[in-house]
Amino acid sequence: MALLTLTVNGKVVSRDVAPQTLLSEFIRETLRLTGTHVGCDTGQCGACTVHLDGRAVKSCVMLASQAGGAALTTIEGVAAADGTLHPMQVAFNECHGLQCGFCTPGMVMSAIDLVKHHPCGSDAEIREGLEGNFCRCTGYQNIVKAVAQAAKAMA
Amino acid sequence: MNARQGFIGQSVVRREDHRFLTGRGQYTDDITLQGQSYGVFLRSPHAHAKIKFLSTSVAAKAPGVLAIFTGDHFKAVGGLPCGWLINNIDGTPMKEPKHPVLADGKVRYVGDRVALVVAESVDEARAAAALIEVDYEVLPAVIDLASAHKAPAAVHDEAADNRCYVWQIGDADGTDAAFKTAAHVTTLSFRNNRLVPNAIEPRAANAAYNASSEEYTLYVANQNPHVERLLMCAFVLGIPEHKMRVVAPDVGGGFGSKIFLYGEETALVWASKQVGRPIKWTAERSESFLSDAHGRDHQTTAELALDKDGKFLALRVDTTANMGAYLSTFASAVPTILYATLLAGQYTTPKISCKVSAVFTNTAPVDAYRGAGRPEATYTVERIVETAARELGIDPVELRRRNFITSFPYASPVGLTYDIGDYDATMRRAVELADTGGFEARRKASQAKGLKRGLGYSAYIEACGIAPSSVAGALGARAGLFEAGEVRVHPTGKVTVFTGSHSHGQGHETTFSQVVADKLGIPLEDITIEHGDTGKVLFGMGTYGSRSLAVGGTAIVKALDKVIAKGKKIAAHLMEASDADVEFANGVFSVAGTDKSVPFAAVSLTAYVPHNFPHDKLEPGLNENAFYDPSNFTYPAGSYICEVEIDPATGVVRIDRFTACDDFGNVINPMIVEGQVHGGLAQGIGQALLEHGVYDQAGQLLSGSYMDYTMPRADDLPQFTVETVKGTPCTHNPLGVKGCGEAGAIGSPPAVINAICHALGVKDMPMPATPYTVWQATNKA
């Protein structure tokens, strides 16, 4: 066990973690932030995507200890402190970009990163940018629509 | 629109989204109970083997281990039941070998459950599982479904030829006779590829036993918690049903794979009492691939007889269906009741005969997956109809039109009676939307770039809301197929509705609220929809077969009608009017022809504070139940058109346009309905182009991870054009709804393959049409 200190959704957190603990396990089991989901444990489905120092990472394929000193944002930290939803969350709701909701947290985290760091001029760019996240329910059509709408709102 | 009414038909944004978008969903793995322990299953590495020796003594001493269970512990309990009895042609029942909770001396597929290890942590359970000693005597594996009946080995001793049943429907002699008069016969043989459902939430369960109340609680990722409870209690573990509560909380997609009673949660429930601690198990993705019930996997030969004018005379179908190693909950019904009864499609084909041979193989159990039998039927019909059109040089739309059923009700030669439909309407609209008139110009433009372009059609029908129970029972169903609903009006006029259907992405909390709001004239915010908990909901059959609104919604409507009827009597008393003169509209009870009125909330308050109440005629309270057993299936139908562009140098198929035009009857929430179609299309296109569950000859699942099994990603799919026509409302439920959840997955695979065949000028193309497969066909053609 070693002491891990990092910022989680704006608050400094210190916990003892075993060296083999995955970041996803740390988030779900140690911090009990269960909005981050695990759909595959091999880094392909993207349900576990969180932001580390402002960039999207798949938390099931990195160790918690690698996040020492970093700023971690999970889906629970995306809305404003007063509960106002992020434009991406609003767009997913308005465009029906989610059904069962399981892939949604990871999809929203990836989509926010995508819009922040890449031009989302066309549907094709959005589709390529979301290639790392599976959704089995929506056929992606309304997710693409939501990301395009949020990109305008975030511009 | 009145602020309080007119929700039906509106694209109301979903009420359930907020919790999912903010990370507050509660899926099974999110629930951790006091004293939680963890389970890990040791699984068979072999497809077929005898367990010669099994020792847990070393593993049991490993750190953190609480208990280890094997097949020996479950000898006294029942096997996992199959819910549908199918009889052979000679009238004898199908073979139903025991499906043990944990392997009993023999393993029959890679991933079969050998032992359950319970420990303080998942890591410790996993480490201990690796210390269990098992000595296997490997047996020859039966993998190929087409040759399973003559394989040298038997999956089960009770079925030496590996046949579960050989079943037949339709007039075989009449069909044969019709073929003799045919001007043209089209024949096709094809495989409907095996699929792995792949809900993104893996299966999970958490079982707890309360020693003081002697009650079990099971949290489980499941589509029908009451059925889960009934099967587990009555058929397997013998637990009194009233001592067991099953909760299916938020469930991350099902697509059929979470209908079934599995051995994992059954073992957990039984073990939770032995261990005296709650036990949680969540599948790793590799376990999901190996042990979730797979879908499809049929080998079919179909022949269509036509007269000189292109009228269909007869359809003869021979299908071999893979059951896998054991009969999963509804496995036997999928290639029979849910498949062969749909072989008339949208057409007046007078004679149809279908023989189905179901075989056991040393592969994962195969059961219902989105569409369940109906995609396989639609693929059979729509591939052979399109092939006949191409062979005869008749436009595929024209050939279909010559054979469309136009008079309703229509009794098909394979046992169903379609209540209503307008197949030309959806075809006409799909043709417009797809701009097939511009196809030739687009084909030439592709040709100029060295690319091939093709157009494919599909006109599907499905049967949803499987019913009625009495008919299903006569056909072998061992369960009822009704639905239950309860409307609990609280004193202040707020309403909680309990439904036996289950939402795992379908948006019931929104759609059902729209129905309730319109009926009662109250705001959406005053309504809560409860589902997925046997401790709250009176009963239910769950969600599958696109049944939730048509069957579950109708049960709610019936309960609402009872609430309104009782409310009228209370209101009549308050207004000193006769019951017959009271009307209810927009949330207000009024006396016809007067200005007397009382609002809904005043009536509900009176029901619970019955000071001025007609006690001589009514009981206090305002809480009504209803059970609804439909008189028939519902029959959604539609026309799908796919246009592909293929690069012959690489074999890559690009879907340039996909048009879906559906008739779902009345639509409550168009946005949700379109979303359901999008998802279905993605799974159908996935089947046609990408997905394939492949076993090698030793029975190892080669496509057992997301590195090998090609799930559709955002950039694999086109922008769909989806339109729901102002359709033909279902004639036998009060909402006039038909169901929409499976249509996309049912109608799309033949449209895609028809388009590829058209582009390449080939007769057939195996699914999935991967670049390599297409490249081979191009270079052969």
Coordinates of C-alpha atoms in Angstrom, one line a residue, chain A residues 18 20-21 25 28-29 32-47 58 74-79 83-85 88-105 107-108 123-124 126-145, chain B residues 13-18 20-27 29-32 38 123 195-202 250-253 255 280 282-286 369-370 504-507 671-676 678-680 682-683 686 691 705-707 709 711-722:
Chain A
A18 CA -2.3 -1.3 -3.5
Q20 CA -1.9 -3.2 -8.7
T21 CA -5.1 -1.2 -8.2
E25 CA -11.2 0.3 -9.4
R28 CA -15.5 2.9 -8.2
E29 CA -14.5 0.9 -5.1
R32 CA -17.4 4.9 -4.5
L33 CA -17.9 7.1 -7.5
T34 CA -19.9 4.5 -9.4
G35 CA -20.8 6.7 -12.4
T36 CA -17.6 5.6 -14.1
H37 CA -18.4 2.2 -15.6
V38 CA -16.3 -0.8 -16.6
G39 CA -17.6 -2.6 -19.7
C40 CA -14.6 -4.6 -20.9
D41 CA -11.4 -4.3 -18.8
T42 CA -9.2 -4.2 -21.9
G43 CA -9.5 -0.6 -23.0
Q44 CA -11.8 -1.1 -26.0
C45 CA -15.3 -0.1 -24.9
G46 CA -14.5 3.3 -23.4
A47 CA -17.2 3.2 -20.7
K58 CA -9.5 5.0 -20.1
T74 CA -15.3 11.9 -13.3
I75 CA -18.9 12.1 -14.7
E76 CA -20.0 13.2 -11.2
G77 CA -17.8 16.3 -11.5
V78 CA -19.0 17.4 -15.0
A79 CA -22.0 19.5 -14.0
G83 CA -26.2 21.3 -10.5
T84 CA -26.3 23.2 -13.8
L85 CA -25.6 20.6 -16.5
M88 CA -22.7 18.1 -23.4
Q89 CA -25.0 16.7 -20.8
V90 CA -27.8 19.0 -22.0
A91 CA -27.3 18.0 -25.6
F92 CA -27.3 14.3 -24.9
N93 CA -30.7 14.7 -23.1
E94 CA -32.2 16.9 -25.8
C95 CA -30.9 14.8 -28.7
H96 CA -31.8 11.4 -27.1
G97 CA -28.1 10.5 -27.2
L98 CA -28.5 7.8 -24.6
Q99 CA -30.7 4.8 -23.9
C100 CA -29.6 2.3 -21.2
G101 CA -27.1 4.9 -19.9
F102 CA -24.2 2.5 -19.3
C103 CA -21.8 3.8 -21.9
T104 CA -23.0 7.3 -21.3
P105 CA -20.6 8.6 -18.7
M107 CA -19.2 8.8 -24.0
V108 CA -19.8 12.2 -22.4
D123 CA -20.3 14.3 -38.6
A124 CA -17.5 12.2 -40.0
I126 CA -17.3 13.3 -34.7
R127 CA -17.7 9.7 -35.6
E128 CA -14.0 9.2 -35.9
G129 CA -13.4 11.0 -32.7
L130 CA -15.8 8.7 -30.8
E131 CA -14.3 5.6 -32.2
G132 CA -12.9 4.6 -28.8
N133 CA -16.4 4.3 -27.2
F134 CA -18.9 1.6 -27.8
C135 CA -22.6 2.2 -27.6
R136 CA -24.8 -0.8 -28.2
C137 CA -28.2 1.0 -27.9
T138 CA -28.3 4.2 -30.0
G139 CA -26.6 3.3 -33.3
Y140 CA -24.6 6.5 -32.5
Q141 CA -26.8 8.7 -34.7
N142 CA -28.2 10.8 -31.8
I143 CA -24.8 10.8 -30.0
V144 CA -23.3 12.4 -33.1
K145 CA -26.2 14.9 -33.2
Chain B
V13 CA -37.2 14.4 -23.6
R14 CA -36.5 11.5 -21.3
R15 CA -37.1 11.8 -17.6
E16 CA -34.6 9.1 -16.8
D17 CA -31.6 10.8 -18.5
H18 CA -30.6 13.1 -15.6
F20 CA -27.5 8.6 -16.2
L21 CA -25.9 11.8 -17.4
T22 CA -24.6 12.7 -13.9
G23 CA -23.3 9.3 -12.9
R24 CA -26.2 8.5 -10.5
G25 CA -27.5 5.5 -12.3
Q26 CA -27.7 2.4 -10.0
Y27 CA -26.6 -0.7 -11.9
D29 CA -22.3 -3.7 -9.8
D30 CA -22.8 -0.2 -8.2
I31 CA -24.6 -1.8 -5.3
T32 CA -22.3 -2.9 -2.4
Y38 CA -17.3 -11.6 -3.9
D123 CA -8.6 -10.6 -6.4
L195 CA -23.9 -13.3 -32.7
V196 CA -22.8 -12.3 -29.2
P197 CA -25.3 -9.9 -27.7
N198 CA -22.7 -7.6 -26.0
A199 CA -24.8 -5.4 -23.8
I200 CA -22.2 -2.9 -22.6
E201 CA -23.0 -3.6 -18.9
P202 CA -21.8 -7.1 -18.3
D250 CA -30.8 0.1 -13.8
V251 CA -29.8 -2.4 -16.4
G252 CA -27.2 -1.5 -19.0
G253 CA -28.8 -3.0 -22.1
F255 CA -31.1 -7.3 -26.2
K280 CA -21.4 -10.2 -5.7
T282 CA -19.8 -9.2 -12.2
A283 CA -18.7 -10.8 -15.4
E284 CA -15.5 -9.8 -17.0
R285 CA -16.0 -9.1 -20.7
S286 CA -14.3 -12.4 -21.7
Y369 CA -31.2 -12.0 -29.3
R370 CA -32.9 -8.8 -30.5
H504 CA -33.1 -1.2 -19.8
G505 CA -32.8 1.7 -22.3
Q506 CA -36.3 1.8 -23.7
G507 CA -37.4 4.9 -21.9
M671 CA -38.0 10.5 -30.6
I672 CA -37.7 7.3 -28.5
V673 CA -39.2 5.2 -31.3
E674 CA -36.6 6.6 -33.8
G675 CA -33.9 5.9 -31.2
Q676 CA -35.0 2.3 -31.0
H678 CA -31.4 3.4 -34.9
G679 CA -30.1 0.9 -32.3
G680 CA -31.8 -2.0 -34.1
A682 CA -26.8 -0.8 -35.9
Q683 CA -27.2 -4.3 -34.6
G686 CA -23.4 -5.2 -37.5
E691 CA -20.1 -9.4 -36.2
S705 CA -12.9 -10.3 -27.1
Y706 CA -13.3 -6.9 -28.5
M707 CA -10.0 -7.4 -30.4
Y709 CA -15.4 -9.7 -32.4
M711 CA -18.6 -4.4 -32.6
P712 CA -20.0 -1.5 -34.7
R713 CA -18.3 1.7 -33.8
A714 CA -19.5 5.2 -34.7
D715 CA -17.5 5.4 -37.9
D716 CA -18.7 2.0 -39.1
L717 CA -22.2 3.2 -39.5
P718 CA -24.0 5.7 -41.8
Q719 CA -26.4 8.4 -41.0
F720 CA -29.8 6.6 -41.2
T721 CA -32.9 8.1 -42.7
V722 CA -35.7 6.9 -40.4

